Tab-separated table of C-alpha atoms in Angstrom:
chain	number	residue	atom	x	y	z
A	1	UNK	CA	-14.200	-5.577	3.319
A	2	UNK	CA	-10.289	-6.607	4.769
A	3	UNK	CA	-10.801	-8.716	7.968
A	4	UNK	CA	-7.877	-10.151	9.982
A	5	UNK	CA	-9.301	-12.931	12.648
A	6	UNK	CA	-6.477	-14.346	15.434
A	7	UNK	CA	-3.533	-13.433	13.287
A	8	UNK	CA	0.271	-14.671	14.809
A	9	UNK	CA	3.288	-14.489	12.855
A	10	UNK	CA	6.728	-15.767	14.437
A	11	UNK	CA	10.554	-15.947	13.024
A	12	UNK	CA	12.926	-17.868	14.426
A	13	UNK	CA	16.759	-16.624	14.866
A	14	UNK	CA	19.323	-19.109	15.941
A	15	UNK	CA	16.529	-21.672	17.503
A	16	UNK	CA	14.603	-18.755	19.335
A	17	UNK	CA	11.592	-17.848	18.789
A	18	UNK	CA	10.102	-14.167	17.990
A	19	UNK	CA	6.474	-13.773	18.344
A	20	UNK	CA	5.863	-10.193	15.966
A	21	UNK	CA	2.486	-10.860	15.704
A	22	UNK	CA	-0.085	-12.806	18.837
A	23	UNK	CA	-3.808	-13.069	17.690
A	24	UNK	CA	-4.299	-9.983	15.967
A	25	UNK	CA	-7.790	-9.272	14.862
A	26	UNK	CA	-8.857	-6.251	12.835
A	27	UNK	CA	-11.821	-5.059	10.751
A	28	UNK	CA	-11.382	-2.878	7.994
A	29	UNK	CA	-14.374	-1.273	5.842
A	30	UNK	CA	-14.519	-0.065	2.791
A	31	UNK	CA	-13.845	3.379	2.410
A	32	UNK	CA	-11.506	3.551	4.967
A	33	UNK	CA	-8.052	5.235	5.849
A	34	UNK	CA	-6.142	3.369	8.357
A	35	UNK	CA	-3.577	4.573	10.189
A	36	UNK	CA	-1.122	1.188	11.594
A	37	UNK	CA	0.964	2.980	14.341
A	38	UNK	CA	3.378	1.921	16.736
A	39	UNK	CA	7.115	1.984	17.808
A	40	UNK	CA	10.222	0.131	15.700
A	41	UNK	CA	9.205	-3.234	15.979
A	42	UNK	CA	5.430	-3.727	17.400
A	43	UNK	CA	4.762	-5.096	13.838
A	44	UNK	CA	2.788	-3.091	12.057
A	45	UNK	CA	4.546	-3.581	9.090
A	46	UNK	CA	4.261	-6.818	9.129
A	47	UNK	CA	0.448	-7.218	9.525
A	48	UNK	CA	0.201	-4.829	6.499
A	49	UNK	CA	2.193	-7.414	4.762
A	50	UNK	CA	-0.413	-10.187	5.553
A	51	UNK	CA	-2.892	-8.051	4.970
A	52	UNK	CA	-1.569	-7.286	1.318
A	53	UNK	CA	-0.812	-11.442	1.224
A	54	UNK	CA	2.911	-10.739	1.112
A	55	UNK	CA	3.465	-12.474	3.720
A	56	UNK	CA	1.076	-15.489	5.040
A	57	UNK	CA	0.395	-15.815	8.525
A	58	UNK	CA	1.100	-18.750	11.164
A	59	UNK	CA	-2.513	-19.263	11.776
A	60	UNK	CA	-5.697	-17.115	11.666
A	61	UNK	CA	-6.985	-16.345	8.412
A	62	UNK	CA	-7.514	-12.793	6.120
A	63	UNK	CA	-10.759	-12.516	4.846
A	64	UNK	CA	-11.454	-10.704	1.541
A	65	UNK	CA	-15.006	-9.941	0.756
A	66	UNK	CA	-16.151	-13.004	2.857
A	67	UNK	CA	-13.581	-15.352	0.904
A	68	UNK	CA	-10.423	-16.833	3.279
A	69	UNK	CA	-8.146	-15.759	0.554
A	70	UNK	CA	-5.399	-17.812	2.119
A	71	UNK	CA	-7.357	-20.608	0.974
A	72	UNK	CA	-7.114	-19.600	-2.640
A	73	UNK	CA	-4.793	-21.239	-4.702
A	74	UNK	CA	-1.437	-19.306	-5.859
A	75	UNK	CA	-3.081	-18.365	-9.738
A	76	UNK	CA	-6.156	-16.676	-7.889
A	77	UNK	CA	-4.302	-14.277	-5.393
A	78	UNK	CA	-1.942	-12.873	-7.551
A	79	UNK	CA	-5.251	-12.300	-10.121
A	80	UNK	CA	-6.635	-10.328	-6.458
A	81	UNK	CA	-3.148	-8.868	-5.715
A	82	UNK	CA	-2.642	-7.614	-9.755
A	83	UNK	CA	-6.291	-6.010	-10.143
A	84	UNK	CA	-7.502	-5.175	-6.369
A	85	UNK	CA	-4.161	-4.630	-4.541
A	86	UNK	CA	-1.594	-1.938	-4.433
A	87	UNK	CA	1.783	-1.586	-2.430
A	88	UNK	CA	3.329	1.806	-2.164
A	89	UNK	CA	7.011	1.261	-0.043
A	90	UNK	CA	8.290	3.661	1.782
A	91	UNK	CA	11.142	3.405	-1.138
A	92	UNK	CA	9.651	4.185	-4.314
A	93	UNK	CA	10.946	0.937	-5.894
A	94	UNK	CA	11.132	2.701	-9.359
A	95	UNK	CA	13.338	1.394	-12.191
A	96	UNK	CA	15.938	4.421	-12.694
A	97	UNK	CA	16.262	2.956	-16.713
A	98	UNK	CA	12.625	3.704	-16.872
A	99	UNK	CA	10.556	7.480	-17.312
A	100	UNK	CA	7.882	8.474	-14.867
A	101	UNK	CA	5.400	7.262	-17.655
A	102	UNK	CA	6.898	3.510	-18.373
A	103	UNK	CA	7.229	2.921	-14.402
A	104	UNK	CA	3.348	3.957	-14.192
A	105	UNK	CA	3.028	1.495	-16.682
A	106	UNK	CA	4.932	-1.266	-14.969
A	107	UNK	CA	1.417	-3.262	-14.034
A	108	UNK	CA	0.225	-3.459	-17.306
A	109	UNK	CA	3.459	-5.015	-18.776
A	110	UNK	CA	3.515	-8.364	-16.850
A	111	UNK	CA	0.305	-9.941	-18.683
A	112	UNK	CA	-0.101	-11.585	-22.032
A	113	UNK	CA	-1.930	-8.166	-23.106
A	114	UNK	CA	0.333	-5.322	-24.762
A	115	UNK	CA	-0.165	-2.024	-23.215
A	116	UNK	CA	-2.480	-0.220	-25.335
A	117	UNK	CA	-3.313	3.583	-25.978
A	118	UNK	CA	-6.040	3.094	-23.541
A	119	UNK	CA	-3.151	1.869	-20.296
A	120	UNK	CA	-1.263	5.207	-21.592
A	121	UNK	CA	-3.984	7.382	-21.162
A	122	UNK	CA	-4.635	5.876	-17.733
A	123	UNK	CA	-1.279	6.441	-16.862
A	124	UNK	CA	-1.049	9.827	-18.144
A	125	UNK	CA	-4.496	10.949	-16.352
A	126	UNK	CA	-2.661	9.526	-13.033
A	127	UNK	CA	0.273	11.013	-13.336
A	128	UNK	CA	-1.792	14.208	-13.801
A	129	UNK	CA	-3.229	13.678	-10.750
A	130	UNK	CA	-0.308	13.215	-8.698
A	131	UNK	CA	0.831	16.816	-10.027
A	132	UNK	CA	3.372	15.567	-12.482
A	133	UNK	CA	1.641	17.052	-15.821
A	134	UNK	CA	4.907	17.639	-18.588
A	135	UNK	CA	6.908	15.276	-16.584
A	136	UNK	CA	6.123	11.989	-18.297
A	137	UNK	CA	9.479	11.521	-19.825
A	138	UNK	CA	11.380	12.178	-16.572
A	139	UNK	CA	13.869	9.403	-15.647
A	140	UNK	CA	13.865	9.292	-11.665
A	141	UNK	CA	17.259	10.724	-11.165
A	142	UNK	CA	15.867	13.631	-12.793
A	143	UNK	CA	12.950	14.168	-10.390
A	144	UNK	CA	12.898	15.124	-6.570
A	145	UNK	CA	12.285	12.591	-3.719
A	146	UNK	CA	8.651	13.815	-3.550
A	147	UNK	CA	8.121	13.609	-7.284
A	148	UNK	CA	9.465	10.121	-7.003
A	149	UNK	CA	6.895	8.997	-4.420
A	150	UNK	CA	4.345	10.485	-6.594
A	151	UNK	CA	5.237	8.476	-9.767
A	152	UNK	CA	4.621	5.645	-7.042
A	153	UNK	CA	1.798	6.417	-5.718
A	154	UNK	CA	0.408	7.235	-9.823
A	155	UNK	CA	1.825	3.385	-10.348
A	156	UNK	CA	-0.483	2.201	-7.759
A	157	UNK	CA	-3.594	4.005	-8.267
A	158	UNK	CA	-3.312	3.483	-12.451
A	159	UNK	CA	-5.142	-0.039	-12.574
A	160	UNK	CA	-8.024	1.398	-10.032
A	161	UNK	CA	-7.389	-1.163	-7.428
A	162	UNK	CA	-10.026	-1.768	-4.080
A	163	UNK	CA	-7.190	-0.954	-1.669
A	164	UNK	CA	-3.754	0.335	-1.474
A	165	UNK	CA	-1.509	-0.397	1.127
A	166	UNK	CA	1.489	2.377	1.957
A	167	UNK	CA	4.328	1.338	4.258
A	168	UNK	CA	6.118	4.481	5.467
A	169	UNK	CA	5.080	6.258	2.245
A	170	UNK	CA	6.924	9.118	4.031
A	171	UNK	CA	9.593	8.285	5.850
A	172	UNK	CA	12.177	9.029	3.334
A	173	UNK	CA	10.495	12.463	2.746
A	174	UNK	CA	11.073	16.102	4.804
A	175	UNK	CA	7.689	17.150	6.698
A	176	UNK	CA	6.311	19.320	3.948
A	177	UNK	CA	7.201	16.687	0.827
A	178	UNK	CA	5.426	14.272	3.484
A	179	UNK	CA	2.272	16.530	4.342
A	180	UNK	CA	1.631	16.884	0.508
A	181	UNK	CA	1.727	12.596	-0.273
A	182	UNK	CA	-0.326	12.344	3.026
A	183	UNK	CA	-2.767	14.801	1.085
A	184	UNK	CA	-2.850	13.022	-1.625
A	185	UNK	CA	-3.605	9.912	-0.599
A	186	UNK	CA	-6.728	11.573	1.480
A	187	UNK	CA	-7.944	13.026	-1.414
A	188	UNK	CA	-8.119	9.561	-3.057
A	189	UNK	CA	-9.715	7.692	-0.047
A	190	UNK	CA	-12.258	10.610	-0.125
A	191	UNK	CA	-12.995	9.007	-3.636
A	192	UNK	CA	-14.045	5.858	-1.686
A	193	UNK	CA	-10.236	4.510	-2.633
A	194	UNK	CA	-9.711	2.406	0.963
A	195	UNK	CA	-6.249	3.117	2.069
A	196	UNK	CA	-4.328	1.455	4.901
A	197	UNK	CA	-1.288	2.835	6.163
A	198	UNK	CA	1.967	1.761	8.363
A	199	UNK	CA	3.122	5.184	10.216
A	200	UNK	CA	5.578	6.463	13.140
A	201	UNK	CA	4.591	9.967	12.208
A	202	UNK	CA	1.400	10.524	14.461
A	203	UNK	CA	0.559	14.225	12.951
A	204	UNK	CA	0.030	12.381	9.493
A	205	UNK	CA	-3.073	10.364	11.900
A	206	UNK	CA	-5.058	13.286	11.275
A	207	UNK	CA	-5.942	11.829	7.538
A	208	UNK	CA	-7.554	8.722	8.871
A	209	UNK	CA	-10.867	7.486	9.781
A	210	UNK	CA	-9.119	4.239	11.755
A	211	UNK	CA	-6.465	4.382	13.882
A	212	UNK	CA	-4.978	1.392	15.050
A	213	UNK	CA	-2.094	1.381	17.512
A	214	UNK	CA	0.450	-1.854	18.116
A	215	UNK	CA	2.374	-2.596	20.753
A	216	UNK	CA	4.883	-5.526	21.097
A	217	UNK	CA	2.689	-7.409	18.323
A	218	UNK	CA	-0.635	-7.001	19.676
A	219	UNK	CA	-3.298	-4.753	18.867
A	220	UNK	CA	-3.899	-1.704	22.160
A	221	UNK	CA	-6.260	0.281	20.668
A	222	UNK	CA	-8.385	0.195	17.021
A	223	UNK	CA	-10.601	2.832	17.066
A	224	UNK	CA	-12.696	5.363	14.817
A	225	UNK	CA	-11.217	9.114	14.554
């Protein structure tokens, strides 16, 4: 489904060179949960970024459904990235003017189409799901970190994308706030959602069906749980 062939990805700070990424390769099937783990700095979360086309490698190529989607011109990928793609930060990234129910509607209100009953009841069926039933008209401020991350993760799963990608989706959470997202998101990928995930929390590994571990921008191990 998501393929990654000879991926490198450098920055450059005062004239030298840092290599974050050398000829990663990875596979990724549909259906799956991927764990991305590593230390501070082996750059996993920058491969999820190219992998989400937030970032665009040096050279190599990401493959899409057998299509080199950094071919595809600029109109094209954001069409993938707004229907097939979904980004949940390990900051919710919420708009604090906004309720629980207008911030799950947030993809539906940058097209040329109003949002219509139909996007509400989407929104209200996902915020269901994510256990926040009676809390639609919640600003953020008024809901707990965990609740917050769930009006994210309700965000990203609204349009019914192919993948979502979570960066830290716990790391500003306590262990048991954590444990519950983490079991959320399994329950979706046991939907067939494919989820691919950037963690330093290796008890949360126990949710995946891929684990792939980075070290010093290079791939170690990639294997099936």
């Amino acid at each position: 489904m998501l393929i990654a062939e000879n991926v490198t990805k450098s920055y450059f700070t005062d004239g030298n060179e840092n290599k974050v990424l050398k000829n990663v390769s990875l596979s990724i099937s549909r259906g799956d949960f991927v764990c991305i783990i590593g230390r501070s700095g082996s750059g996993k979360t920058t491969l999820l970024n190219i992998l989400a086309t937030l970032l665009k490698p040096d050279t190599g190529r990401i493959m899409l459904e057998n299509t080199d989607i950094g071919q595809l011109k600029e109109t094209k990928l954001n069409s993938i990235r707004n229907k097939d793609f979904s980004i949940v930060f390990q900051f919710h990234q919420l708009l604090p003017y906004l309720t629980a129910m207008e911030n799950v509607l947030l993809p539906f209100m940058n097209t040329i189409v109003p949002v219509t009953n139909q996007h509400k009841r989407w929104a209200k069926n996902a915020l269901d799901r994510v256990g926040l039933k009676d809390k639609y008209d919640r600003l953020p401020g008024q809901l707990s970190g965990g609740e917050q991350q769930s009006v994210a993760i309700a965000r990203a799963i609204v349009k019914f994308p192919k993948i979502i990608f979570a960066d830290e989706p716990t790391g500003n959470l306590d262990k048991k706030t954590g444990n519950d997202i983490i079991k959320l998101l399994k329950e979706l990928n046991d939907e067939g959602l494919t989820v691919i995930m950037v963690t330093h929390e290796h008890d949360f590994t126990a949710a995946a069906t891929k684990i792939v571990e980075m070290e010093d921008g290079s791939i170690i191990k990639d294997y099936l749980t």
